[in-house]
XYZ file of C-alpha atoms in Angstrom:
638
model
C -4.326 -5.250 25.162
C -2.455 -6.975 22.461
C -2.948 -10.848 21.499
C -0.765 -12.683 19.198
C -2.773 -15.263 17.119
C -0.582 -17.898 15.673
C -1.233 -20.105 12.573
C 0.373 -22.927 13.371
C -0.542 -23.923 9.671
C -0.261 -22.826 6.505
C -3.638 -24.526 5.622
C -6.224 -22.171 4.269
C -8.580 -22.872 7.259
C -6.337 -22.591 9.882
C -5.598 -19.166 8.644
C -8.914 -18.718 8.220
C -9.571 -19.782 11.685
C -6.897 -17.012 13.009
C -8.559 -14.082 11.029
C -11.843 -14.744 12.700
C -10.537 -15.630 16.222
C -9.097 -11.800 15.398
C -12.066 -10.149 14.382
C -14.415 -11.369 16.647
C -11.581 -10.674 19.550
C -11.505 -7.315 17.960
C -15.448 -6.317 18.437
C -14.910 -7.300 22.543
C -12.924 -4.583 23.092
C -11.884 -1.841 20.902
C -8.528 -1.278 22.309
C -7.859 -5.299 21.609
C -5.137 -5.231 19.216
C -4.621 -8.586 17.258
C -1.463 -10.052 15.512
C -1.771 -12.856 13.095
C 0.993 -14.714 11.917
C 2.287 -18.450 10.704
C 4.760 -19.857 13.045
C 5.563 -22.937 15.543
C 3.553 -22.618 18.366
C 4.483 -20.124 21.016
C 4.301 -18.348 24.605
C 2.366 -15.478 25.621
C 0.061 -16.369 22.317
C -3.168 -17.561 21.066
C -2.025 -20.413 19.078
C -3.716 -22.633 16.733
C -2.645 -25.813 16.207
C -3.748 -29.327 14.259
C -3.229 -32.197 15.888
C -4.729 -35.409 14.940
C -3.782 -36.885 18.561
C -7.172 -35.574 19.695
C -9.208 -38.076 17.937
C -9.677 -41.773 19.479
C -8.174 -45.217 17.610
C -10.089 -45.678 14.816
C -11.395 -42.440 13.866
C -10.333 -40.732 10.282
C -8.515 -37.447 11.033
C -9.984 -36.022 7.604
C -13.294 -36.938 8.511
C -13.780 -36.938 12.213
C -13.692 -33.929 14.465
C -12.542 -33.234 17.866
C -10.742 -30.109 19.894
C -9.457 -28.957 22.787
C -9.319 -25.358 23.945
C -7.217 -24.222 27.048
C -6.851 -19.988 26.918
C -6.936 -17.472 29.279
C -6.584 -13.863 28.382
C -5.670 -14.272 24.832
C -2.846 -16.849 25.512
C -2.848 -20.554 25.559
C -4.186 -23.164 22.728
C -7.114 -24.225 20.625
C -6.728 -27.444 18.829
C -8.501 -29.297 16.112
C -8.080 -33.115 14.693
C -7.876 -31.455 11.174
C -8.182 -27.696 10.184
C -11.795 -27.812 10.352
C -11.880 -28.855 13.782
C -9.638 -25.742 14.496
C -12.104 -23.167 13.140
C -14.934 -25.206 15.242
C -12.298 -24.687 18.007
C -12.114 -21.477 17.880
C -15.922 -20.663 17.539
C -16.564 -23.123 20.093
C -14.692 -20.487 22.091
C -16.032 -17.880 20.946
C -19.720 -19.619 22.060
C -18.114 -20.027 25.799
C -16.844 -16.258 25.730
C -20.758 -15.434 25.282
C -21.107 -14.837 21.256
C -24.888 -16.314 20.423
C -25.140 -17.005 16.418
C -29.204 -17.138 16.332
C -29.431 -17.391 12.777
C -27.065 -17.604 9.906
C -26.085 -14.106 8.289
C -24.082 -11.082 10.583
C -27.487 -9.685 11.351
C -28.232 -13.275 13.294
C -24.901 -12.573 15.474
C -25.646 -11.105 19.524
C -22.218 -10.088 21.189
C -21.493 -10.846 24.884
C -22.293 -8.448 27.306
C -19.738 -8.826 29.713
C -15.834 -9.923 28.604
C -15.152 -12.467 29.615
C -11.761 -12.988 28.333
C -10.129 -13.337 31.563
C -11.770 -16.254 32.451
C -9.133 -19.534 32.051
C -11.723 -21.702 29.335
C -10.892 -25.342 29.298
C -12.019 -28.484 27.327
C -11.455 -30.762 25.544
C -14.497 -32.759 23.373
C -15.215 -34.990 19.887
C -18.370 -34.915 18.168
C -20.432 -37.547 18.859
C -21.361 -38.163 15.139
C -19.427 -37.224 11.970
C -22.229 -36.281 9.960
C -23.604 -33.245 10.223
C -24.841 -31.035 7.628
C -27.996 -29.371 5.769
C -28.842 -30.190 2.144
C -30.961 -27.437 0.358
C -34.333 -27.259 0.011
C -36.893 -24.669 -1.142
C -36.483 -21.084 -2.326
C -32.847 -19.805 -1.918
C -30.460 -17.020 -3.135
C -26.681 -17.019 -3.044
C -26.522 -15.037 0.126
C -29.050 -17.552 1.888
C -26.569 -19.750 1.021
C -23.407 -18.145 1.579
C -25.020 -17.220 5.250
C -25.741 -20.979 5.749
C -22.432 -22.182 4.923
C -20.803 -19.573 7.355
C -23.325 -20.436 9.839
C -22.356 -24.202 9.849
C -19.048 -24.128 11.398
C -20.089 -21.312 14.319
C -22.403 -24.210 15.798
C -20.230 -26.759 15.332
C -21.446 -28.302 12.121
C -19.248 -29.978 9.370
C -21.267 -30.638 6.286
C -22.881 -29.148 3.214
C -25.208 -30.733 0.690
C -25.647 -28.957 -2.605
C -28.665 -30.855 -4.173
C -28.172 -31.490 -7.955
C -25.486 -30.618 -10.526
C -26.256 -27.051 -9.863
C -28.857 -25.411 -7.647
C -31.026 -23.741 -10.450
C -34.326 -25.192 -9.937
C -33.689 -23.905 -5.726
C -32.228 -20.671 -6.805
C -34.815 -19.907 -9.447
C -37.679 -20.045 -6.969
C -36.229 -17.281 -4.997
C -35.100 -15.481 -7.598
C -38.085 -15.442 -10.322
C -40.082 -14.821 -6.826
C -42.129 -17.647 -7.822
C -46.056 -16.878 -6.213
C -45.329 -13.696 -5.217
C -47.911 -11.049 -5.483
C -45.412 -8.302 -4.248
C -42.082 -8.700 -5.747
C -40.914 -8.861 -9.145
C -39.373 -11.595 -11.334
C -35.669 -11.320 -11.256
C -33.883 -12.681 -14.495
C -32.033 -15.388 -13.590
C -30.382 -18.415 -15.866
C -28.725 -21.967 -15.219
C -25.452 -20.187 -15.890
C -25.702 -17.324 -13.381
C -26.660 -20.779 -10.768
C -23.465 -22.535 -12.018
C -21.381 -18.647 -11.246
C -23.087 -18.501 -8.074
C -22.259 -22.371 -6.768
C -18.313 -21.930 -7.794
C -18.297 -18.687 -5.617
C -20.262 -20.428 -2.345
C -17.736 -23.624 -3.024
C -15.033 -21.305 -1.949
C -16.800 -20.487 0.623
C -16.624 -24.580 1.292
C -13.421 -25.151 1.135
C -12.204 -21.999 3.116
C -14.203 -23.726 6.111
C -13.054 -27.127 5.270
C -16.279 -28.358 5.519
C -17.020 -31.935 4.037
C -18.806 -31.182 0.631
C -22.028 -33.039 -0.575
C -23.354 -32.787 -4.158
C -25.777 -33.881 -6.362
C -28.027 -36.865 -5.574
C -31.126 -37.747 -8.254
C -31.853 -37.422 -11.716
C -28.610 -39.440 -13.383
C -30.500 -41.202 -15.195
C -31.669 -38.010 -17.018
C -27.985 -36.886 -17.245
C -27.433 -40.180 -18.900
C -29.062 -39.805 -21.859
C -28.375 -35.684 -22.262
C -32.331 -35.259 -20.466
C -31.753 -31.541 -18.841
C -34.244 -31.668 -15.947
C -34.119 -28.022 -15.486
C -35.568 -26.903 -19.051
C -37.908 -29.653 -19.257
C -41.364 -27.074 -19.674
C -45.105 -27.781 -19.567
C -46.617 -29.456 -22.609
C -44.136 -31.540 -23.908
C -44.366 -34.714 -25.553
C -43.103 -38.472 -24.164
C -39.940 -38.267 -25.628
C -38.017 -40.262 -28.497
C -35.012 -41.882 -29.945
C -32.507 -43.410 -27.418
C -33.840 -42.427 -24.185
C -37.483 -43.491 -25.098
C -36.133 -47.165 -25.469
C -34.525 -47.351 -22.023
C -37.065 -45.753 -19.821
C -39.140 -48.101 -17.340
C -41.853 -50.359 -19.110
C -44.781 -50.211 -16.722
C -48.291 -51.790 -17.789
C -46.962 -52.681 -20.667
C -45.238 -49.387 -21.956
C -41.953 -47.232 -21.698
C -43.465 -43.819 -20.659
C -42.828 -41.111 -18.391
C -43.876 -42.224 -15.235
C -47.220 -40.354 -14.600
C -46.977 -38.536 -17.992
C -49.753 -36.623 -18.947
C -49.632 -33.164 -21.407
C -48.854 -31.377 -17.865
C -45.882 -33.001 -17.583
C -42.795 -30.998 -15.715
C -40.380 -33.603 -15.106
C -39.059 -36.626 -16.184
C -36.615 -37.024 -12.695
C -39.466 -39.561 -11.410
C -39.332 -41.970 -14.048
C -36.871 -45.018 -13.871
C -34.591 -47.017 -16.423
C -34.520 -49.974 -17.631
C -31.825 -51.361 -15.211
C -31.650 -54.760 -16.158
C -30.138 -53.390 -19.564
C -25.906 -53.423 -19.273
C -26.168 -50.727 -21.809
C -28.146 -48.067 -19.211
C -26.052 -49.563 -16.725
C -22.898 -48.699 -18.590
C -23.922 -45.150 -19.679
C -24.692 -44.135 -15.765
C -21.940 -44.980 -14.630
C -19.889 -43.407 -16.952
C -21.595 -40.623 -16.658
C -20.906 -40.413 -12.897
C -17.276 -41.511 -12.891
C -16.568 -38.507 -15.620
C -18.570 -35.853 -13.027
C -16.126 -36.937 -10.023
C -12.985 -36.643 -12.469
C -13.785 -33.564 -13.129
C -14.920 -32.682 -9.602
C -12.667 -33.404 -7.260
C -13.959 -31.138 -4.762
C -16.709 -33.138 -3.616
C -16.195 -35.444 -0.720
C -19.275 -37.138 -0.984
C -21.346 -37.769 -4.335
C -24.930 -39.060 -4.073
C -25.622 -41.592 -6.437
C -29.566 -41.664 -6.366
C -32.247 -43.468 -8.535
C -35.546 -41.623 -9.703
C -37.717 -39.553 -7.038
C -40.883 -41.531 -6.950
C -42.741 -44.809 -5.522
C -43.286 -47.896 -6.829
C -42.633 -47.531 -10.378
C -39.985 -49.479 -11.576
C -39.241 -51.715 -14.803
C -41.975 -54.122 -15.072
C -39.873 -56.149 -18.012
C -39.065 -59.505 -17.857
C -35.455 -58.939 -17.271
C -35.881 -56.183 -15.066
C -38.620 -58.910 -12.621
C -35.509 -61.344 -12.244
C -34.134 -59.010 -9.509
C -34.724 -56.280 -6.977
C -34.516 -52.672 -7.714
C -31.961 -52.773 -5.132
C -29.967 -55.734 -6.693
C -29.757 -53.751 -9.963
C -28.091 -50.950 -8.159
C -25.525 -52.676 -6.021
C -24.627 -53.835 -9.479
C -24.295 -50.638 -10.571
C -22.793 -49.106 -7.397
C -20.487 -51.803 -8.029
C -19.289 -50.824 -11.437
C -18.881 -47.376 -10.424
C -16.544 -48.364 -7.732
C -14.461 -50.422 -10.326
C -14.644 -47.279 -13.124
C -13.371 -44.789 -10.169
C -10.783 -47.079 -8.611
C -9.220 -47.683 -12.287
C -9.361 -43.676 -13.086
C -7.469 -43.122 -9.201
C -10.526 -40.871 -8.007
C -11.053 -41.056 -4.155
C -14.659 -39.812 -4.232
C -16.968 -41.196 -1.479
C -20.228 -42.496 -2.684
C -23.366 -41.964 -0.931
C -26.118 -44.461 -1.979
C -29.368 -44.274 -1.006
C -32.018 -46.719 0.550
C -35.165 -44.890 -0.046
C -38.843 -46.041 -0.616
C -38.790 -48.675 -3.119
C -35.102 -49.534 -2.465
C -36.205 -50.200 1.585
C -36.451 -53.208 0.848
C -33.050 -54.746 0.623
C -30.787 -56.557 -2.209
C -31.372 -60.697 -2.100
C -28.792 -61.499 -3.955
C -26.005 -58.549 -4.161
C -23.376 -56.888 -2.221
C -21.003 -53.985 -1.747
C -17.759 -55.013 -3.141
C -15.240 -52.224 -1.191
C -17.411 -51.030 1.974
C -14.841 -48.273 2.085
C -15.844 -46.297 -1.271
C -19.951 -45.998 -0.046
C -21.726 -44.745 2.443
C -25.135 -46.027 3.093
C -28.192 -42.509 3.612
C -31.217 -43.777 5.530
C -34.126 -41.527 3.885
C -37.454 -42.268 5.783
C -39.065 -40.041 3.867
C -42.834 -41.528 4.913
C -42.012 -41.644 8.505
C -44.382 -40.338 11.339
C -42.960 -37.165 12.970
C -44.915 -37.658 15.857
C -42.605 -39.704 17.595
C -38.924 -40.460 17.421
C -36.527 -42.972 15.679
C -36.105 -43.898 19.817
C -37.187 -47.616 19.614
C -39.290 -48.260 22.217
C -37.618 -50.646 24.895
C -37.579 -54.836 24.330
C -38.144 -54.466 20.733
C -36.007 -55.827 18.258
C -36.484 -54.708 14.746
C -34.689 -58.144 13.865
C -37.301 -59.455 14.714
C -40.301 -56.769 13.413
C -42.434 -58.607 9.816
C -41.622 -56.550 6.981
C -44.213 -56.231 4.393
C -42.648 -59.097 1.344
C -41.494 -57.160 -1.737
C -44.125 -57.063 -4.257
C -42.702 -54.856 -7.769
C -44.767 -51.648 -7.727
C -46.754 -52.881 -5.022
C -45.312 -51.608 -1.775
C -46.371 -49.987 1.586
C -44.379 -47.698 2.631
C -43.654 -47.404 6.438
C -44.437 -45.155 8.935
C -43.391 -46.121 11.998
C -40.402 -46.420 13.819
C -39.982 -50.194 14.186
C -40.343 -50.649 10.362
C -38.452 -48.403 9.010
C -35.521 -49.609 11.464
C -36.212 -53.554 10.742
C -35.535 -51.977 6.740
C -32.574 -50.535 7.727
C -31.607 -53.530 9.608
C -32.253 -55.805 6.545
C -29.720 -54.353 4.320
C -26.962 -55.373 7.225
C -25.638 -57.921 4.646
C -24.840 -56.309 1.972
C -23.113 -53.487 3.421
C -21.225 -52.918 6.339
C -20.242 -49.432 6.632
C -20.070 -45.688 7.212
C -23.999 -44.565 6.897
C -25.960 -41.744 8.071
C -29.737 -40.613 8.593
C -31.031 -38.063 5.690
C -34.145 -36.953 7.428
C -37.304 -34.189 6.458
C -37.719 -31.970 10.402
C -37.448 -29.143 7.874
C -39.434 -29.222 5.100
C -42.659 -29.063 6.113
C -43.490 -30.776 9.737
C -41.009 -27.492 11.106
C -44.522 -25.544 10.092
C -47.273 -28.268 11.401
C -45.388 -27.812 15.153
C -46.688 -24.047 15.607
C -44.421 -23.706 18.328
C -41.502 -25.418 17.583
C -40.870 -27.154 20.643
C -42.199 -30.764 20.572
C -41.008 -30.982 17.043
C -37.454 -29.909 18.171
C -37.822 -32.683 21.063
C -38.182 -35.094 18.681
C -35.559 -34.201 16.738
C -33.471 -34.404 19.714
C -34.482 -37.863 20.773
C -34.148 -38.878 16.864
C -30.266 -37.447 16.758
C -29.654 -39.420 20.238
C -31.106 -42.494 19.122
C -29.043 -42.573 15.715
C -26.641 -44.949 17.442
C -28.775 -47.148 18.353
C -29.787 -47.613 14.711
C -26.066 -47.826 13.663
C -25.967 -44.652 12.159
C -23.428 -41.675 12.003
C -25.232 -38.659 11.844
C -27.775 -36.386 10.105
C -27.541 -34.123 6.850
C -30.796 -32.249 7.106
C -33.015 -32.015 4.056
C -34.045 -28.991 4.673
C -35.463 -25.343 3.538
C -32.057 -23.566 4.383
C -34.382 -20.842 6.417
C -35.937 -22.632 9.089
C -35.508 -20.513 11.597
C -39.347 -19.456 12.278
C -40.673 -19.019 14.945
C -37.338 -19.205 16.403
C -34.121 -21.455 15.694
C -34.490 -23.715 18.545
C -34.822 -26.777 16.044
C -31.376 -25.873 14.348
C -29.772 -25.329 17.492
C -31.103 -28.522 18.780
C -29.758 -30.331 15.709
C -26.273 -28.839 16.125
C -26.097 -29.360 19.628
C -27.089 -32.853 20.100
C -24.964 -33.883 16.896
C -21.813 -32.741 19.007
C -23.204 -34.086 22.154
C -25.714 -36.980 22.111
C -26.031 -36.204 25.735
C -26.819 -33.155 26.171
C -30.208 -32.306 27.585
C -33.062 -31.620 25.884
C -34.671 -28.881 28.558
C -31.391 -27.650 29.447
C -30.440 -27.087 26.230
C -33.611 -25.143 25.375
C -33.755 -22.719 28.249
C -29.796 -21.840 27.147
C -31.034 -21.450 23.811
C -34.195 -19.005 24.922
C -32.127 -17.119 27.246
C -29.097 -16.214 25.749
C -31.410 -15.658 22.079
C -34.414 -13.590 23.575
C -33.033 -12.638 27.171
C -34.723 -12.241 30.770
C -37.965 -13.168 29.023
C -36.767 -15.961 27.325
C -38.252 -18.952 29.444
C -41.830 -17.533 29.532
C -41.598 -17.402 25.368
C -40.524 -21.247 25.900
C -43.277 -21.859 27.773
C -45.554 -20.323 25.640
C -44.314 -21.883 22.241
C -44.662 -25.007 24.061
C -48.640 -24.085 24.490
C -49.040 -22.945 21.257
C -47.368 -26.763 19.928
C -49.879 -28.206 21.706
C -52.902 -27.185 19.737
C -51.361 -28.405 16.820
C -51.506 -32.298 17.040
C -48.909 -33.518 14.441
C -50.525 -36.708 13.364
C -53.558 -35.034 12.687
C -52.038 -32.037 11.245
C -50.324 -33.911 8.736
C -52.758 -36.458 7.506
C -51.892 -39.394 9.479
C -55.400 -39.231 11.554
C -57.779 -39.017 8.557
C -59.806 -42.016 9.421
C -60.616 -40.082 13.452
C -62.874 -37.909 14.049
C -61.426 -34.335 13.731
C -63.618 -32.556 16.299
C -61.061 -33.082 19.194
C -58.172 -31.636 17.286
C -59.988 -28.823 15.675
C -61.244 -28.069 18.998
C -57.983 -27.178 20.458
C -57.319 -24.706 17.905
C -60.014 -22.545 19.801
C -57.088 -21.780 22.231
C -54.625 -20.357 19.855
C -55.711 -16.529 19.873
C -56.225 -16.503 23.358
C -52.677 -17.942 23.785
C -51.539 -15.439 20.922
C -53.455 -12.535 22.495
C -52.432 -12.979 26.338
C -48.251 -13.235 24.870
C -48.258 -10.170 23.225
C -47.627 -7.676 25.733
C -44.635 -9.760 26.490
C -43.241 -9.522 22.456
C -44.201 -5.571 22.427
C -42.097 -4.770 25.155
C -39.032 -6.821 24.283
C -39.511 -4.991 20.583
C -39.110 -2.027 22.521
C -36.576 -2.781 25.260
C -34.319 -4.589 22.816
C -31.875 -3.639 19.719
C -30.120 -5.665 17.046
C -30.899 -9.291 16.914
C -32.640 -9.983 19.838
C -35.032 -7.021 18.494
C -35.405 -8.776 14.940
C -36.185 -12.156 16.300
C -39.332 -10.680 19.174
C -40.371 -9.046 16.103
C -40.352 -12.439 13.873
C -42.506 -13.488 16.855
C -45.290 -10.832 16.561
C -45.445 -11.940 12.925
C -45.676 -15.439 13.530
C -48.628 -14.857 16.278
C -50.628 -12.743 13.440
C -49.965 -16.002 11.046
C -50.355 -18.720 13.368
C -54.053 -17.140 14.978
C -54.645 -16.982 11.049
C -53.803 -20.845 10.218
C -56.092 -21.855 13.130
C -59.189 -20.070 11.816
C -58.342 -21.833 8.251
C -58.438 -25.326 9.301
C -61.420 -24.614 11.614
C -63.217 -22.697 8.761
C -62.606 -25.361 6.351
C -64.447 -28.299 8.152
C -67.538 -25.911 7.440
C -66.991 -23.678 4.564
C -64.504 -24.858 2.602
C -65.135 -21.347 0.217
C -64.406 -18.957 3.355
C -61.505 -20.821 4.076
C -59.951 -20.511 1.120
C -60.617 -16.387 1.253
C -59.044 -16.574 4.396
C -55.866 -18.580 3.051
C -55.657 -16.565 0.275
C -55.560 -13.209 2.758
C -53.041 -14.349 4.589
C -51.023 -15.870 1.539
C -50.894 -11.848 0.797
C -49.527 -11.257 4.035
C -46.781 -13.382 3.763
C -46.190 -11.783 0.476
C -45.912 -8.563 1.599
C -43.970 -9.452 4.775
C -41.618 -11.274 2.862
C -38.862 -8.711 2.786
C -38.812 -8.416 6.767
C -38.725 -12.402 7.618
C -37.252 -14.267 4.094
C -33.985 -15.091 6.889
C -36.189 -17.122 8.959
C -39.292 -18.620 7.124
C -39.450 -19.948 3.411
C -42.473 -17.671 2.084
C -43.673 -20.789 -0.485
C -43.713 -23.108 2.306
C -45.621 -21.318 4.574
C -48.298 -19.699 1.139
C -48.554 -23.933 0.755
C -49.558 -24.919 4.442
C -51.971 -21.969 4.537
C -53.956 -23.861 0.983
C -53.498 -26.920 2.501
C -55.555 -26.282 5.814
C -57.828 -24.688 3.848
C -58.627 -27.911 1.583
């Protein structure tokens, strides 16, 4: 059988797009030859074609995303709103042809079983929100990375955060092995980072996805402050950059300095000052002048709670007055240098609570991220019905004094209160993955959550989710990224219908009983308790229920042995990431019980299984982030 593929481009993506409709054509059927070539569109071919048309009034064909796919047997069309949307296109078809991408990397692909290209596939769809990406978090080498970005675009995501100028302090972690009691330190410098983030932006741009960067710590770059090779021991600092850090009680200091110090990316300026004001903003301008490729540059503050400029000058306004000023000047220093850079800015702990007296000059240049970083993931964002966060008390803003919210109606009626000074494009920047992804032992209810979170993102005014997330989160399983993806191209899809497609086509015949008993295993877990939002109860109850995990554990493993043996490829790897995760999960549970008696024990036990991990790290680094894990197994025993 031979199928022509036509680019119907001569955009890097849509050729793109044509070489992997071809190899993935290819590995169906051996005798499939495929032809790829740029031309107008035409008969008896496969042809791949932009067209903007798909998108409704309003949308941004550079930004938005929709397609439309009408083949049978090799012939017809797939579409896209922009070359993006073609290569979603075409791996959207690849999805309804039967090709499962469980986890990022070729190992993490399972091939249909049946071909199915015969059958006529039709539709034609938008994403539901235009935001959808993963920012980086935890321990990661380039391939992690360069397997994540592929990844992206084969579930129909569009978006990808690189956190900080470069990714050293990320990359370092995996690379100087950082805890490990099995693998060697790896040398590894800033400069081989910088190397390895121009190789993974080509990896980007050949996608088309929409690029992210950076985020905190300008006020360091500002004054030449290199976060990365700030070391143990050092001093407070001097000269220029000691004048214009925060005063608090009385003194410019690092914020929580001590001779331990590792960082000064938590400490503040002085932003009343026009000077610091001035220097930050040229300092960002220059960066998107001189990187054009990023779409979207985060402009955040310094990564801490309530410690900002106590000065006089500094008490005349809000934190977030001073930087609407400053987002402001930025806007004027990029529109006078021609740059068309989007800026992200961030409302984020202290900066909650909303400017009183300052707006957003040109809506258009900003985006607004929603980071609820002290939210309860217990629940969802889903407000619960008759309640109007218009109408829910905020705490009153007291400098270096605040609460910071928990619950769902709060952290909306914050959201809500920053309504008038910006009107805009905004999205959710929200934490499933770096940590509460480990408290859910199962994976389920957490991944329900997110679910109901993504679906209720409209409500809240908000256009989609960029994941701050360990890139590997894909332990036990990768229901929660599959969730994510799904439900950010289709708000309605549901939640149990989704999962038992997920468990099925991932694990096979035996997929719904692992479902059910994930579920089980989530349930002994209470995620309140788990992570320190119960402490005044009594633990008793929730301890007790750990008592049912090794049973649970026990009683499933038959089923996990015989799909290890039955099975081959992928679907073997991930029933074996299973029998791992039963050894550590039974493990966990007898730490946290332990601990509410003998603290000493428990912290044996945690520090046996912390060698597990260690030496198991090899096996399942593509699914679980080793530090993350080594850190919840201390914690429970504390």
């Amino acid at each position: 059988m031979q199928i022509r593929i036509i680019a119907c481009s001569n955009d890097e993506t849509v050729r793109f797009a044509a070489s992997e409709a071809a190899r993935y054509l290819r590995s169906l059927d051996s005798r499939i030859v495929c032809d790829i070539m740029a031309a107008e569109p035409q008969e008896n071919a496969l042809n791949l074609t932009v067209s903007p048309a798909l998108l409704a009034p309003g949308q941004d064909a550079a930004l938005d995303d929709a397609i439309e796919i009408d083949v049978c047997r090799g012939t017809g069309a797939i579409k896209g709103s922009n070359p993006r949307s073609v290569l979603l296109g075409v791996y959207r078809y690849l999805r309804e042809l039967g090709y499962i991408f469980a986890f990022p990397g070729p190992d993490g692909e399972i091939a249909p079983t049946e071909n199915r290209l015969g059958t006529r596939i039709r539709l034609r769809e938008a994403a539901a929100y235009r935001h959808r990406g993963i920012c980086d978090e935890g321990a990661i080498s380039y391939q992690h990375i360069a397997d994540t970005i592929d990844w992206l675009p084969k579930v129909g995501m569009n978006s990808y955060f690189n956190q900080g100028r470069i990714p050293y302090g990320f990359m370092k972690k995996w690379y100087a092995h950082e805890g490990s009691s099995t693998l060697p330190p790896e040398p590894f410098t800033p400069a081989d980072a910088e190397a390895m983030m121009l190789s993974y932006q080509q990896e980007i741009q050949k996608r088309g996805l929409l690029y992210h960067a950076v985020g905190h710590n300008w006020q360091n770059d500002a004054y030449g402050v290199d976060v990365s090779a700030w070391r143990r021991g050092v001093d407070q600092p001097t000269g220029e950059y000691a004048e214009v850090i925060s005063m608090l009680n009385g003194k410019r200091q690092l914020f929580g300095w001590s001779p331990e110090t590792t960082s000064p990316s938590d400490t503040h300026l002085c932003y009343s000052m026009e000077k610091v004001r001035e220097r930050i903003t040229d300092v960002i301008a220059d960066y998107c002048e001189a990187h054009a490729e990023v779409d979207y540059l985060h402009f955040w503050l310094a990564d801490a709670i309530n410690n900002h400029c106590e000065c006089p000058e500094c008490r005349k306004k809000r934190p977030s007055d001073w930087y609407v000023m400053m987002l402001n000047l930025l806007d004027e220093k990029l529109t006078r240098r021609g740059l068309k850079n989007k800026i992200v800015f961030l409302i984020y702990v202290d900066l909650l609570w909303a400017p009183e007296t300052e707006t957003l000059h040109n809506p258009e240049r900003f985006v607004l991220m929603f980071a609820p970083i002290t939210r309860t993931f217990s629940r969802s964002f889903s407000l619960p019905q008759g309640i109007d966060p218009a109408k829910v008390p905020l705490p009153p803003y007291v400098r270096n004094q605040l609460p910071m919210p928990r619950s769902v109606e709060e952290n909306a009626a914050h959201l809500l209160s920053w309504s008038r000074a910006f009107r805009g494009d905004s999205f959710d920047y929200d934490y499933h993955g770096v940590g509460a992804h480990l408290v859910d032992a199962g994976g389920v209810a957490l991944s329900r959550v997110l679910h109901q979170d993504i679906r209720a993102l409209r409500e809240l005014d908000l256009h989609g989710l960029i994941s701050c997330q360990v890139l590997r989160a894909y332990y036990p399983t990768g229901l929660m990224m599959h969730v994510m993806a799904e439900t950010l191209w289709n708000r309605d899809a549901d939640f149990d219908a989704l999962c038992d497609r997920f468990f099925l086509g991932a694990y096979g015949k035996d997929g719904l009983l692992l479902k059910d008993y994930l579920t089980q295993l989530g349930r002994c877990f209470d995620m309140a308790f788990f992570r320190g939002e119960r402490k005044e109860e009594d633990p008793a109850p929730y301890l007790a229920k750990l008592a049912d995990v090794e049973p649970l554990c026990d009683a499933f493993a038959p089923v996990i042995g015989r799909n290890i043996a039955a099975s081959e490829g992928c679907r073997r790897r991930l029933w074996q990431v299973l029998g791992h995760h039963a050894y550590i999960t039974v493990r966990l549970a007898r730490i946290r019980r332990t601990a509410a008696a003998d603290r000493p024990q428990a912290e044996a036990l945690a520090a046996a299984l912390c060698r597990y991990i260690d030496r198991t790290e090899p096996e399942l680094h593509p699914f679980l982030d080793a530090g993350f894990m080594k850190n919840k197994a201390r914690q429970y025993a504390k």
